[in-house]
Coordinates of C-alpha atoms and ligand atoms in Angstrom, one line a residue:
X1088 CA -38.1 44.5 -57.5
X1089 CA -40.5 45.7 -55.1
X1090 CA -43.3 45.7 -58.1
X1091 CA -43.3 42.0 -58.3
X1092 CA -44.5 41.3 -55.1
X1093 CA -48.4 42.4 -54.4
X1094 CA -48.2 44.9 -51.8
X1095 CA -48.4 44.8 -48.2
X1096 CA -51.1 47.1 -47.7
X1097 CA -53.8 48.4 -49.9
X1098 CA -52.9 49.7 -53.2
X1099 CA -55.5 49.8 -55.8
X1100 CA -53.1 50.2 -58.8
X1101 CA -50.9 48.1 -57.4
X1102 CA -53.3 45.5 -56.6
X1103 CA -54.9 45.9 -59.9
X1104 CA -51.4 45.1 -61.4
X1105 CA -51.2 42.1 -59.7
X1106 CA -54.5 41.0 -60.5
X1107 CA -54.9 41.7 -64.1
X1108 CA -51.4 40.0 -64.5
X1109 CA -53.3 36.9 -63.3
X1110 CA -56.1 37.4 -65.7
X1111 CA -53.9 38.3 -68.4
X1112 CA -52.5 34.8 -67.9
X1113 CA -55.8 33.3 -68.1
X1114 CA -56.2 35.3 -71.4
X1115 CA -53.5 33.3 -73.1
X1116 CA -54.1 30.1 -71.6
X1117 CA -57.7 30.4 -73.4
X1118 CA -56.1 31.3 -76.9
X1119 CA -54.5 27.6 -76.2
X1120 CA -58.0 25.8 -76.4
X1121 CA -60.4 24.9 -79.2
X1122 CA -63.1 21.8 -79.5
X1123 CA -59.9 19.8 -78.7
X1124 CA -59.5 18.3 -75.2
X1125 CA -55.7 19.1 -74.9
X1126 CA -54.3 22.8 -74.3
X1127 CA -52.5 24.0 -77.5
X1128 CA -51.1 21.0 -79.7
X1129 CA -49.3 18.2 -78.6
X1130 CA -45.6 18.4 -79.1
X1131 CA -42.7 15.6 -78.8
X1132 CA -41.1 16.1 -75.4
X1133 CA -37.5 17.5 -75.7
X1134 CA -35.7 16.4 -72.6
X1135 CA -32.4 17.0 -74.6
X1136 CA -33.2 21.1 -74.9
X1137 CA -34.7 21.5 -71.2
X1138 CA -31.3 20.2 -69.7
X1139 CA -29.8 22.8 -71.1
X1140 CA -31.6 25.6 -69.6
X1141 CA -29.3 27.9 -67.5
X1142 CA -30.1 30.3 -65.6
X1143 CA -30.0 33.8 -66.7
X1144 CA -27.7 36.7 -65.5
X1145 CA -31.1 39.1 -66.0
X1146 CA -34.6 38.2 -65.0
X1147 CA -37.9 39.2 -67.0
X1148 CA -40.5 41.0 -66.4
X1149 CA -43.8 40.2 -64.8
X1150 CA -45.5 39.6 -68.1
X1151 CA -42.6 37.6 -69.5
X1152 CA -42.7 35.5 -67.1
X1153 CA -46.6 34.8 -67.0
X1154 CA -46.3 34.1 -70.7
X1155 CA -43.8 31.7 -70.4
X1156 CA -45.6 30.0 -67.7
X1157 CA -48.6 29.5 -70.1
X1158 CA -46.7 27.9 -72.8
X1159 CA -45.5 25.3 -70.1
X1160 CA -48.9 23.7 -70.4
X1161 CA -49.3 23.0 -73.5
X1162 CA -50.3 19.4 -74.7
X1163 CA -52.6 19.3 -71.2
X1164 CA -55.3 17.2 -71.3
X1165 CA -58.3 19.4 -70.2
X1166 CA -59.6 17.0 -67.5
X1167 CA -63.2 18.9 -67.3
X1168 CA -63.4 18.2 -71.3
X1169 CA -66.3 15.7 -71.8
X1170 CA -64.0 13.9 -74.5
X1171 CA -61.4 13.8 -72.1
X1172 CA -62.0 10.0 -69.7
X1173 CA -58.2 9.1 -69.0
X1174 CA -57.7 8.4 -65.2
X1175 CA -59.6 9.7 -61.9
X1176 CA -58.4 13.1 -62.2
X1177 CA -60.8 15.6 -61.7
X1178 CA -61.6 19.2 -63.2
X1179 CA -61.2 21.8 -60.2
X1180 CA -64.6 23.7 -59.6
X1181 CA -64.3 27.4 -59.4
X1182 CA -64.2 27.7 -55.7
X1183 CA -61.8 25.4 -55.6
X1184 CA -59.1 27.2 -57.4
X1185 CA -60.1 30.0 -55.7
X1186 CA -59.4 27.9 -52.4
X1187 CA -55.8 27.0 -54.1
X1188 CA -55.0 30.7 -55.0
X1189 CA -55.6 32.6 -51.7
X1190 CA -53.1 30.6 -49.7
X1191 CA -50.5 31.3 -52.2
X1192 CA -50.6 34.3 -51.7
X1193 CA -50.3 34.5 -48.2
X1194 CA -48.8 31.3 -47.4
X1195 CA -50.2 29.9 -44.0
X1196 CA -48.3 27.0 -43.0
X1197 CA -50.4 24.4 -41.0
X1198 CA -47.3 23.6 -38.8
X1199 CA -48.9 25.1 -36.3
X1200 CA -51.5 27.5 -35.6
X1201 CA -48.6 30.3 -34.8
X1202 CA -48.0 30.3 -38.9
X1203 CA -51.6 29.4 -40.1
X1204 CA -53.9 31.1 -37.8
X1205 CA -57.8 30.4 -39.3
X1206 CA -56.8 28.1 -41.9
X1207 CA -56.1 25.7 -38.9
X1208 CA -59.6 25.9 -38.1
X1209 CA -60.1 25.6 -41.8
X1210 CA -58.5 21.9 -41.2
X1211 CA -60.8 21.3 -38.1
X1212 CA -63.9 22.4 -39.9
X1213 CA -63.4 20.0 -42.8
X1214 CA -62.0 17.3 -40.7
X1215 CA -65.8 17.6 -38.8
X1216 CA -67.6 17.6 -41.7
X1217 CA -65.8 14.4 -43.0
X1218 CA -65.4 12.5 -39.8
X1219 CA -69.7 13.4 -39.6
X1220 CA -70.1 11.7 -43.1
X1221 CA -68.7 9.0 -42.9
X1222 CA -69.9 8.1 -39.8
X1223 CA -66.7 9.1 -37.6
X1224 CA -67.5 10.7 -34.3
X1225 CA -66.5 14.1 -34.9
X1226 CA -65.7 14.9 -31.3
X1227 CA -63.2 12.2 -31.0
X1228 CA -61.7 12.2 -35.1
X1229 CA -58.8 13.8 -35.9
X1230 CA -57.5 14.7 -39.3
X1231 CA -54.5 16.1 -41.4
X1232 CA -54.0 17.3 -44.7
X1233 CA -51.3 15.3 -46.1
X1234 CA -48.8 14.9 -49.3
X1235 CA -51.7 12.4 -51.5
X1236 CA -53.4 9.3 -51.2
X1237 CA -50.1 7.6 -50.8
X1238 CA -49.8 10.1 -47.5
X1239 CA -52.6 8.5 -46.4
X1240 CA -52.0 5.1 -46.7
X1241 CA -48.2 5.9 -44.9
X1242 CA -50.2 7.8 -42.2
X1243 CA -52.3 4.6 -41.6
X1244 CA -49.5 2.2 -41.6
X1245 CA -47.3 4.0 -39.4
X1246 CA -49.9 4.2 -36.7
X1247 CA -50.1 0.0 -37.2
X1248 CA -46.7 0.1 -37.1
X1249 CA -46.3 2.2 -33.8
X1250 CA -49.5 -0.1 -32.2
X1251 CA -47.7 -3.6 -33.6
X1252 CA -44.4 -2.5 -32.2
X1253 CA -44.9 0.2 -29.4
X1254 CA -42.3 2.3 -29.7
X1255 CA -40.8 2.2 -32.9
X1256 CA -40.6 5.7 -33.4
X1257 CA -38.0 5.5 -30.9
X1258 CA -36.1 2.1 -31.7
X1259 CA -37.0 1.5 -35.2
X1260 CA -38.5 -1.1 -36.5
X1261 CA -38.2 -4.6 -36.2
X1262 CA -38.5 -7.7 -38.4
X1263 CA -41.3 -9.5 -38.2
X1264 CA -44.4 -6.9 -39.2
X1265 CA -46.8 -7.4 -42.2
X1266 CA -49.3 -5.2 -44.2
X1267 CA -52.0 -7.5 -46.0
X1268 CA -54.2 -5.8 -48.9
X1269 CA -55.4 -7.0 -52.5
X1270 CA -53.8 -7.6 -54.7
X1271 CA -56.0 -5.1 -56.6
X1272 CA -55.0 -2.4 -54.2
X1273 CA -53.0 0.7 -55.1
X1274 CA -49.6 0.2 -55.8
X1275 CA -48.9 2.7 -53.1
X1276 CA -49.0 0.2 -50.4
X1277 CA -45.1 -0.9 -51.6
X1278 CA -44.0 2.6 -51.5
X1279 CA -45.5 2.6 -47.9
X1280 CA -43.7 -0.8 -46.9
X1281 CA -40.6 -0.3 -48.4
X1282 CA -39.9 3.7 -46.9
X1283 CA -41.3 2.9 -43.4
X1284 CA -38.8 0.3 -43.0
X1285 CA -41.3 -3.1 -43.3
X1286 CA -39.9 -3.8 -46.4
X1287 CA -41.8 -4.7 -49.8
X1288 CA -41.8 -8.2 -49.6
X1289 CA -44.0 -8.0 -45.8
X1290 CA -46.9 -6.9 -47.9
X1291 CA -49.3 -9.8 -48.3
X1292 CA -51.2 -9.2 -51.6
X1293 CA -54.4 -10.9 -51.1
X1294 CA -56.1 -12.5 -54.5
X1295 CA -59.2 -10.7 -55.3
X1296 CA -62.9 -11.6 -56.5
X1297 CA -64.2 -10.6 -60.2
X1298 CA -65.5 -7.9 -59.1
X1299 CA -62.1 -6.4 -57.9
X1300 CA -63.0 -6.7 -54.1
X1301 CA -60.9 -9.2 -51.2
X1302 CA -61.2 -12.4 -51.0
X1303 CA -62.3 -12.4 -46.8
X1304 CA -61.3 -16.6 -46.9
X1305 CA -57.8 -15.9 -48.4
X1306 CA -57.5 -12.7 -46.4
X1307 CA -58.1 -14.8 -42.5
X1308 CA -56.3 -17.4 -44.3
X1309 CA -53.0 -15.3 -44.6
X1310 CA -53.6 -13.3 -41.4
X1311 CA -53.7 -16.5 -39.5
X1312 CA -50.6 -17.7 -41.3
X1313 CA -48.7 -14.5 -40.3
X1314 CA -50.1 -15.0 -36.7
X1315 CA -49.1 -19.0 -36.7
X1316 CA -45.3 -17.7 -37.9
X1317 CA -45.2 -15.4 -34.8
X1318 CA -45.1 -12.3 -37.1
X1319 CA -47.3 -9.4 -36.2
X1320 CA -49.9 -7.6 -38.5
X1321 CA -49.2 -4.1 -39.0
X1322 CA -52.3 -3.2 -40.8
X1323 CA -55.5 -4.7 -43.3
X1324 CA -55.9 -2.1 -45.8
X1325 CA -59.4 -2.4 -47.3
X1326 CA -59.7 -0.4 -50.5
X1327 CA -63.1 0.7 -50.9
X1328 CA -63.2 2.2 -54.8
X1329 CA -59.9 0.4 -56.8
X1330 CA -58.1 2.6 -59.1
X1331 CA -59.0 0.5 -62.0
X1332 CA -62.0 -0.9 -61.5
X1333 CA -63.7 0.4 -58.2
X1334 CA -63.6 -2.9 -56.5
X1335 CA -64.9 -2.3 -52.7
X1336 CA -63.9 -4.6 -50.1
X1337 CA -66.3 -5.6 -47.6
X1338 CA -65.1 -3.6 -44.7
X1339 CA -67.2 -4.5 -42.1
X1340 CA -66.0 -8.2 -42.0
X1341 CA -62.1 -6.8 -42.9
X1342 CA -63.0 -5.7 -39.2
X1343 CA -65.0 -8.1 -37.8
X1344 CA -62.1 -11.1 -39.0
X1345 CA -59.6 -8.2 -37.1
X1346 CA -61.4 -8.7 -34.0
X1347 CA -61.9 -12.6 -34.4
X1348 CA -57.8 -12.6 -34.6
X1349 CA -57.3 -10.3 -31.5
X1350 CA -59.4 -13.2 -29.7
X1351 CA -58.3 -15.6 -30.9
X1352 CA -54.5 -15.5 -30.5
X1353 CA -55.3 -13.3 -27.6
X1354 CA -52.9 -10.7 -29.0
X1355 CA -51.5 -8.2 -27.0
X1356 CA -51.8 -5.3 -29.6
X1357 CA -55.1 -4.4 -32.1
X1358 CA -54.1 -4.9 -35.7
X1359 CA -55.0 -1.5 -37.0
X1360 CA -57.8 -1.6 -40.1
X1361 CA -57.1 1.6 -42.6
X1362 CA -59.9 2.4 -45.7
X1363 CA -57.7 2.9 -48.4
X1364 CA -61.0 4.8 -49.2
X1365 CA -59.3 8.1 -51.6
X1366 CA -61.6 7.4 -53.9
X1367 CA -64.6 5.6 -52.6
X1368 CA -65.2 8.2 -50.0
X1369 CA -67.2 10.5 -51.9
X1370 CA -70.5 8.1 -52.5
X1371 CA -70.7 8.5 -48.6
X1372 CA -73.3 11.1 -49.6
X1373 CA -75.7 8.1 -50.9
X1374 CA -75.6 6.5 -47.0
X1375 CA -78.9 9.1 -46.6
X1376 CA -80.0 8.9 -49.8
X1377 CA -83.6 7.6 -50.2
X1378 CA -83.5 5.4 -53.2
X1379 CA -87.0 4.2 -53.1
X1380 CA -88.4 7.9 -53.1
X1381 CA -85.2 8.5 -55.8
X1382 CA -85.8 12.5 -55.3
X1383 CA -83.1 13.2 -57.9
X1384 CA -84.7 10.9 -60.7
X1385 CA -81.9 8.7 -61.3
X1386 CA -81.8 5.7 -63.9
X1387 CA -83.0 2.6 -61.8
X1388 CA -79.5 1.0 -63.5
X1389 CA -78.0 3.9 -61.9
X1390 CA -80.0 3.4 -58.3
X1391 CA -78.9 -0.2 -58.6
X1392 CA -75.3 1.0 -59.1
X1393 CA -75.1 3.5 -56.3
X1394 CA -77.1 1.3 -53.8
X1395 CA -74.6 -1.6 -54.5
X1396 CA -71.6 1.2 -53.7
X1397 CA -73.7 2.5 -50.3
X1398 CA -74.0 -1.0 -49.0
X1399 CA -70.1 -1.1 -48.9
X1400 CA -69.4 2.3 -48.8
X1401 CA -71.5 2.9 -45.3
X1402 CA -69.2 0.8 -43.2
X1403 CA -66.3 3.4 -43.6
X1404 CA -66.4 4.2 -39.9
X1405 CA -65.4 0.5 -39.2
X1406 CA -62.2 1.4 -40.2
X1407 CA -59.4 2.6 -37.4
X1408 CA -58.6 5.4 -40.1
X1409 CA -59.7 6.7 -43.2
X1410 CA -57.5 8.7 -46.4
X1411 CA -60.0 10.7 -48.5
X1412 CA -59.0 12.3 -51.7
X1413 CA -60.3 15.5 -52.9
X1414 CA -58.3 15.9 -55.9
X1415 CA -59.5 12.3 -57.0
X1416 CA -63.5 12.6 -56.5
X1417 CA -63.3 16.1 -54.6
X1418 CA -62.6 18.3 -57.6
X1419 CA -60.1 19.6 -56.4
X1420 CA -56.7 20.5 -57.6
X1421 CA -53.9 18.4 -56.9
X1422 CA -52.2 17.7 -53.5
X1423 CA -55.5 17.5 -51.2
X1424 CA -55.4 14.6 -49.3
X1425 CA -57.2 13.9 -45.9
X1426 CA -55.3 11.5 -43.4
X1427 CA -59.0 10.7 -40.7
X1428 CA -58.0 8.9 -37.7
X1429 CA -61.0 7.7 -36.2
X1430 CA -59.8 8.3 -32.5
X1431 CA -57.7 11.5 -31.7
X1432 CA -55.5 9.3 -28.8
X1433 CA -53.9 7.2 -31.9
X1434 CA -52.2 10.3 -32.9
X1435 CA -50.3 10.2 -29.7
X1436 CA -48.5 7.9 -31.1
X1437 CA -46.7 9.8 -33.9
X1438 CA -45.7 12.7 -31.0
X1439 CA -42.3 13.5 -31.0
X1440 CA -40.6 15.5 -28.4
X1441 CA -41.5 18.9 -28.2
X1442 CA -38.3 19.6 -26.6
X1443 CA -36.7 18.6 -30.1
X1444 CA -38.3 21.4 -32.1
X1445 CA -37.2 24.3 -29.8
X1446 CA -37.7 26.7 -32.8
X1447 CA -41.1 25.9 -33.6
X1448 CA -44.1 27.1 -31.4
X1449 CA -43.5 29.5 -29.1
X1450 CA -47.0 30.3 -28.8
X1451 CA -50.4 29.5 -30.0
X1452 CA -52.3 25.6 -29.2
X1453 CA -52.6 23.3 -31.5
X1454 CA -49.5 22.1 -33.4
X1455 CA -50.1 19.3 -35.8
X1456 CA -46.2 19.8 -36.3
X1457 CA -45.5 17.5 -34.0
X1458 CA -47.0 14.2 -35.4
X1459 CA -47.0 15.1 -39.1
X1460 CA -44.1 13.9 -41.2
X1461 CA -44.3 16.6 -42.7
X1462 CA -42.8 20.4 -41.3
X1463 CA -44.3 22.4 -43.7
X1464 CA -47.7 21.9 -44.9
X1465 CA -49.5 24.1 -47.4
X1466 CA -52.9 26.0 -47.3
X1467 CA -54.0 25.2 -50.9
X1468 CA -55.2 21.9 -49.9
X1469 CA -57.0 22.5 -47.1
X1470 CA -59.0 25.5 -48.5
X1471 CA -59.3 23.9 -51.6
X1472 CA -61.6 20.8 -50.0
X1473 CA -63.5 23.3 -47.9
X1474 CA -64.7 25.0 -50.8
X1475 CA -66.0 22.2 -52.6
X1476 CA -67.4 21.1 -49.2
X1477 CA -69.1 24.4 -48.7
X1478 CA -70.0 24.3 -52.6
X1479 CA -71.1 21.1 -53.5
X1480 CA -72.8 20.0 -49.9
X1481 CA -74.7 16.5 -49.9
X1482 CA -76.8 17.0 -52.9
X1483 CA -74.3 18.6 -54.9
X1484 CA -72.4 15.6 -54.8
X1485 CA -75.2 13.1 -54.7
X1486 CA -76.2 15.0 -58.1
X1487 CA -72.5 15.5 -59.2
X1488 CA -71.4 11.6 -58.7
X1489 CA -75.2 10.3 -59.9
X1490 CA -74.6 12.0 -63.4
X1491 CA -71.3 10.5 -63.7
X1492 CA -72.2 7.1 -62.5
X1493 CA -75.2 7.4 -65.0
X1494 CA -72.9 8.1 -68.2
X1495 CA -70.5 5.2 -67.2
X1496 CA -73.7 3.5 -66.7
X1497 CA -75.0 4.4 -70.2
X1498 CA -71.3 3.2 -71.7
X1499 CA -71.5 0.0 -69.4
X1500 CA -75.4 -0.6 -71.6
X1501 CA -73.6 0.5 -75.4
X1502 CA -70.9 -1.9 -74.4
X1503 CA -72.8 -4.7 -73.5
X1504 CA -74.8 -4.0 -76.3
X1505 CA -72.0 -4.9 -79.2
X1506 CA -70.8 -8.2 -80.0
X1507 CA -67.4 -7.1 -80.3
X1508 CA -67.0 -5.1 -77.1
X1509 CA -67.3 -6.5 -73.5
X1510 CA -67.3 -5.3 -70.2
X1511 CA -64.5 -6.1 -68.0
X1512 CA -65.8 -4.5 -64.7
X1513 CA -69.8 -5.7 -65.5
X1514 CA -70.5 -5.5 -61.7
X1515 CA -68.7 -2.2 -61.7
X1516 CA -71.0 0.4 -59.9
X1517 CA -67.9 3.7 -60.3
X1518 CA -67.3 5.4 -63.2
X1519 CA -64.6 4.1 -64.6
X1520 CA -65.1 1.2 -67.2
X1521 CA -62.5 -1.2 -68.2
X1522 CA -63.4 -3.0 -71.5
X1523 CA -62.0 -5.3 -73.9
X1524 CA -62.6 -5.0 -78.0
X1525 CA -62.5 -8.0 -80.6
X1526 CA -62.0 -8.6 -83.9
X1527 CA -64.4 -10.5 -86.0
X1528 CA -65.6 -13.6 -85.5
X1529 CA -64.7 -14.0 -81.4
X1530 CA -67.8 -15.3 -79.3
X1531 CA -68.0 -12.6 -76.8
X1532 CA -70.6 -13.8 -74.8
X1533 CA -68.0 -16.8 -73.7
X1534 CA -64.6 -15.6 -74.5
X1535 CA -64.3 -13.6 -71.7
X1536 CA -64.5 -16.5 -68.7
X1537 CA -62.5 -18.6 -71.2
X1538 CA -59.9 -16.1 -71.4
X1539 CA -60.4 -15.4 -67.7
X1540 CA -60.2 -19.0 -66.1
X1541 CA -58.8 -21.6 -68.8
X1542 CA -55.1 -21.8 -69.5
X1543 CA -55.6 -23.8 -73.2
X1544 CA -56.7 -19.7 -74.0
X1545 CA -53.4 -18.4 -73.1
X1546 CA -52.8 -17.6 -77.1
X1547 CA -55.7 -16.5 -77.5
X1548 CA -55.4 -13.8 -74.7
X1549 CA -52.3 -12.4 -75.8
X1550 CA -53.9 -12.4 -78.9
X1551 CA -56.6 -10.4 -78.2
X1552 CA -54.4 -8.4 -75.8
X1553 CA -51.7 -7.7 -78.8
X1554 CA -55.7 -6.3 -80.4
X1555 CA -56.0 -4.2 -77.7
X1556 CA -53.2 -2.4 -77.8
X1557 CA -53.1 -1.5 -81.3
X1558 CA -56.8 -0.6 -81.4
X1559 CA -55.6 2.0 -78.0
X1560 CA -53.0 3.2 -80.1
X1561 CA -54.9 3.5 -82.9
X1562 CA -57.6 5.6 -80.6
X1563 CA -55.0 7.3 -78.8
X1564 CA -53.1 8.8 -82.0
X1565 CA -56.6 10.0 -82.8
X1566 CA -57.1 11.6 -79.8
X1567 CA -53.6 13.5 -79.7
X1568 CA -55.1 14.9 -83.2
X1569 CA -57.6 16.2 -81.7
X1570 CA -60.4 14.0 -82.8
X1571 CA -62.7 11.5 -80.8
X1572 CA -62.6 10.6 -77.3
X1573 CA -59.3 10.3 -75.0
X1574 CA -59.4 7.2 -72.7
X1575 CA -56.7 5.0 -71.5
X1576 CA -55.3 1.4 -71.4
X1577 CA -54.3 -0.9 -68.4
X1578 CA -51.7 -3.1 -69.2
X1579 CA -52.9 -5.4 -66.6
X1580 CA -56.5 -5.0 -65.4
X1581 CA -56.2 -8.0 -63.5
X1582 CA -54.2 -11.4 -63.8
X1583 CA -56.0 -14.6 -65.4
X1584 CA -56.4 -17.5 -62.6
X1585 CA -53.3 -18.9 -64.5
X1586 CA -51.1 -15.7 -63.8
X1587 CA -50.8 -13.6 -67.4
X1588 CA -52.5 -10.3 -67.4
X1589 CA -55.2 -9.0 -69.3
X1590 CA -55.2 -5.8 -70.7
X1591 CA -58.1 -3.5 -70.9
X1592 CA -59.5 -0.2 -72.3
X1593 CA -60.3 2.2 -69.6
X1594 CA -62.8 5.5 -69.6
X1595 CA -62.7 7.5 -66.7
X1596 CA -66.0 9.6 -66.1
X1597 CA -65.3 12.6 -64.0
X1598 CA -66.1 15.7 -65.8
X1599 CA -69.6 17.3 -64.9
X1600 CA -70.0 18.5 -68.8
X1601 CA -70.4 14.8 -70.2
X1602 CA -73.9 14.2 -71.4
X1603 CA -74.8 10.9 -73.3
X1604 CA -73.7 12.4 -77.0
X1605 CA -70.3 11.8 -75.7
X1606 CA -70.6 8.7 -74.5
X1607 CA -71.9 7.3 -77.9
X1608 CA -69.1 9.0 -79.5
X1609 CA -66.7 6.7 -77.7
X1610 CA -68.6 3.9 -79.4
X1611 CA -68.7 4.7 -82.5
X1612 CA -64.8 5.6 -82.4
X1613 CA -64.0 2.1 -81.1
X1614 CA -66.4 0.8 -83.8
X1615 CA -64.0 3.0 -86.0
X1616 CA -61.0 2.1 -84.9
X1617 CA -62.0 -1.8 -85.3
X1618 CA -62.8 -1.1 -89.0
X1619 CA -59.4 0.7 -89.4
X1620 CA -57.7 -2.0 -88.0
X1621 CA -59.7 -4.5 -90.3
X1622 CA -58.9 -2.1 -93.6
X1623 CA -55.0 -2.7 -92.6
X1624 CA -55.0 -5.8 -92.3
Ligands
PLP2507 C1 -54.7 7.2 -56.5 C2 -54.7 6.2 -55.4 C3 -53.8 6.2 -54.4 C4 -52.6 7.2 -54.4 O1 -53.1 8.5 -54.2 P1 -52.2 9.7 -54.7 O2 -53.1 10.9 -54.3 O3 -52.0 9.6 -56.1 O4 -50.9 9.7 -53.9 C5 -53.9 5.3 -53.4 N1 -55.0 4.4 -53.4 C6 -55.9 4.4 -54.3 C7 -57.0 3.4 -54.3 C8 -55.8 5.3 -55.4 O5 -56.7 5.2 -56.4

């Protein structure tokens, strides 16, 4: 048994066991790729034969076991694979996974700094180098790794929650609290509301601009309508970067309306303001950028597009706190999520009692155990942003997020550029892309508003939504072959002004290996894929 574990003190052969086991691994997983972007072949999902697995009276070897692990990713998308533009999920750089591995192996747990030792500095290093560019103070920021984006918007939320109603960590939560977002904002907000005891229906979902971001006159409309019922407002969460669409709200006045409230109705508590910012949070880089000198040569569509983000984008430090994703535009592997509380006090409001943890910290100083939800909390995230932070530094990721932005740029250009294809997100300055295709014979230079604003086009949308689908389908099966490019669909990219939603073709941009051959590849498959569907019908 003892030979399955890496041993506790130096042993060459032992330790080159352990790491040629890993590398043997790696072997197989590259007989699983080809020009494809999916590991191995896709195959049909049999939930019937995996419920029957049992477990064994005799374990395998070391090498079994590796080899079975490999075959469990098969059908992967390979999210670093140019042809590969589904969703914001990154392809982990090599530090990265480095950053992932070294913890497990030898499991700190950032409890406390009794169980994690320098990885806890690990947290306070990149919680600095975050707070300092975004604009937080470092000296007065605090931050904690946490279980996701969705962590982060919980985190956020139960610090309104705890300023709203002081003491509701001890006597629960009482009626009478609302969250108010967009309506364009992550789903995760209902999660939030609904497990911290709000409830889903006390999340106000604000309506939303074209361009994906808050509407400020609906927002202090239904803040002062909350205030006027005598309910108390738990948090504004501004999303800056949709999932969708990367809509930013304007932050700034999200505050600045906060403070006009607090006047106002002379409240006796501050509404808190979090930046659902888990994906926006990387063009921070740009805040320092000089776009007149333009030192990395960027597109001037694609200075236009990162200047629009900056002049959102820069106001992160309004916000009371922050949630950063690294395994969204961190390349990173999945969970590393940063919780950033702009001042270190607010976390004094998540402290339980010490005396109820009589197990935990015996020694050591800092113990983020006793204001996470979480006990146990993992290295691999932690590490894993450090690395890219050490790897990447400003310009890395001014030149990483540039090249991106300028291939959803150049797909934004071929899109426009077709009479049968039009740009959902036109204002969008991300890269992702949401898009809608035509058949023959539809005016897209008009149909769009039409579709958009005029209820007589409600046929025609679902229509051209029913086209949409198919033509995804069509591109999809494709894709699973093996052949073309590998984007998604939203079923609902946003509602019409008469409430039906509009469905749209999505590419996601995030791997550093795309170059512009692969973006007109995309068009000429939907160009394809509009002739198939022409030929069957
Ligand atoms: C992805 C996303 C989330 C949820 O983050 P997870 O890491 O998936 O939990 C929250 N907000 C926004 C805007 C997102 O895009």
């Amino acid at each position: 048994m003892r030979d399955n574990f890496p041993a506790p003190v130096s042993d060459r052969k032992h330790d080159a066991y352990f790491v040629f086991s890993i590398l043997r691994a790696l072997d197989r997983v590259d007989d699983l790729k080809s020009e494809v972007p999916l590991l191995g072949r896709p195959r049909a999902l049999d939930y019937a034969a995996a419920e029957q697995a049992e477990l064994a009276e005799e374990g395998r070897s070391v090498e079994e076991v590796a080899h079975l692990l490999v075959g469990q990713l098969e059908g992967m998308p390979i999210w670093g694979h140019p042809r590969t533009q589904i969703n914001v999920v990154p392809p982990p750089s090599i530090p990265s996974v480095i950053g992932s591995l070294l913890p497990a192996i030898y499991n700190p747990n950032l409890v406390s700094d009794d169980t994690s030792y320098g990885l806890m500095l690990t947290e306070a290093s990149a919680t600095a180098m975050v707070s300092g560019l975004v604009g937080y103070d470092p000296a007065r920021a605090a931050g904690v790794f946490t279980f996701g984006g969705t962590g982060t918007v919980l985190y956020g939320a139960k610090l309104g929650i705890e300023k709203a109603f002081p003491d509701a960590m001890d006597n629960g939560v009482p009626a009478g609290g609302v969250i108010l977002a967009s309506a364009q904002s992550h789903y995760c907000r209902l999660n939030v509301a609904g497990w911290l005891g709000l409830g889903e229906k006390n999340v106000v979902e604000i309506p939303t601009h074209p361009q994906n971001d808050i509407r400020l006159d609906r927002l202090e409309a239904a803040a002062r309508e909350a205030l006027d019922q005598g309910r108390r407002i738990v948090a504004l969460v501004a999303t800056m970067g949709t999932t969708d669409a990367f809509g930013v709200d304007d932050l700034d006045a999200i505050a600045d309306l906060r403070d006009r409230l607090v006047e106002d109705y002379r409240l006796d508590y501050t509404p808190h303001v979090h930046a659902d910012a888990v994906i926006g949070w990387a063009w921070s880089v740009f805040n320092d950028y000089d776009f007149e000198e333009n030192p990395l040569g960027f597109r001037p569509r694609t200075v236009r597009a990162l200047a629009a983000a900056r002049r959102r984008i820069s106001k992160l430090h309004r916000a009371d706190s922050i949630g950063i994703d690294f395994h969204k535009t961190g390349f990173t592997p999945y969970v590393s999520s940063l919780f950033l509380a702009r001042d270190r006090a607010d976390m004094q409001l998540l402290v339980r009692g010490r005396e109820q943890m009589p197990y935990l910290f015996q020694s050591g100083e800092r113990h983020p155990g006793v204001f996470t939800l979480e006990t146990s909390r993992g290295g691999s995230g932690v590490l894993a942003a450090y690395a890219n932070l050490q790897l990447f530094g400003r310009v890395g990721l001014r030149v990483l997020l540039g090249h991106l932005v300028e291939m959803a740029e150049a797909l934004r250009e071929h899109l426009e550029g077709h009479d049968s294809t039009t740009v959902l997100n036109d204002d969008g300055v991300g890269t992702v892309t949401v898009f809608r295709v035509y058949p023959d014979g539809v005016d897209t230079w008009t149909v769009k508003d039409r579709e958009r604003t005029d209820p007589a086009a409600r046929e025609e949308l679902h229509r051209h939504n029913d086209y949409n689908r198919r033509l995804f389908r069509y591109l999809y099966d494709r894709a699973m072959r093996g052949e073309g490019v590998h984007i998604s669909m939203t079923d609902c990219y946003r509602e019409t002004d008469y409430g039906e939603p509009m469905v749209g073709l999505k590419s996601f941009i995030l791997s550093p290996f795309i170059d512009e051959r692969d973006v007109e590849q995309l068009v000429r498959d939907i160009l394809d894929a509009r002739q198939a569907i022409r030929d069957a019908s």
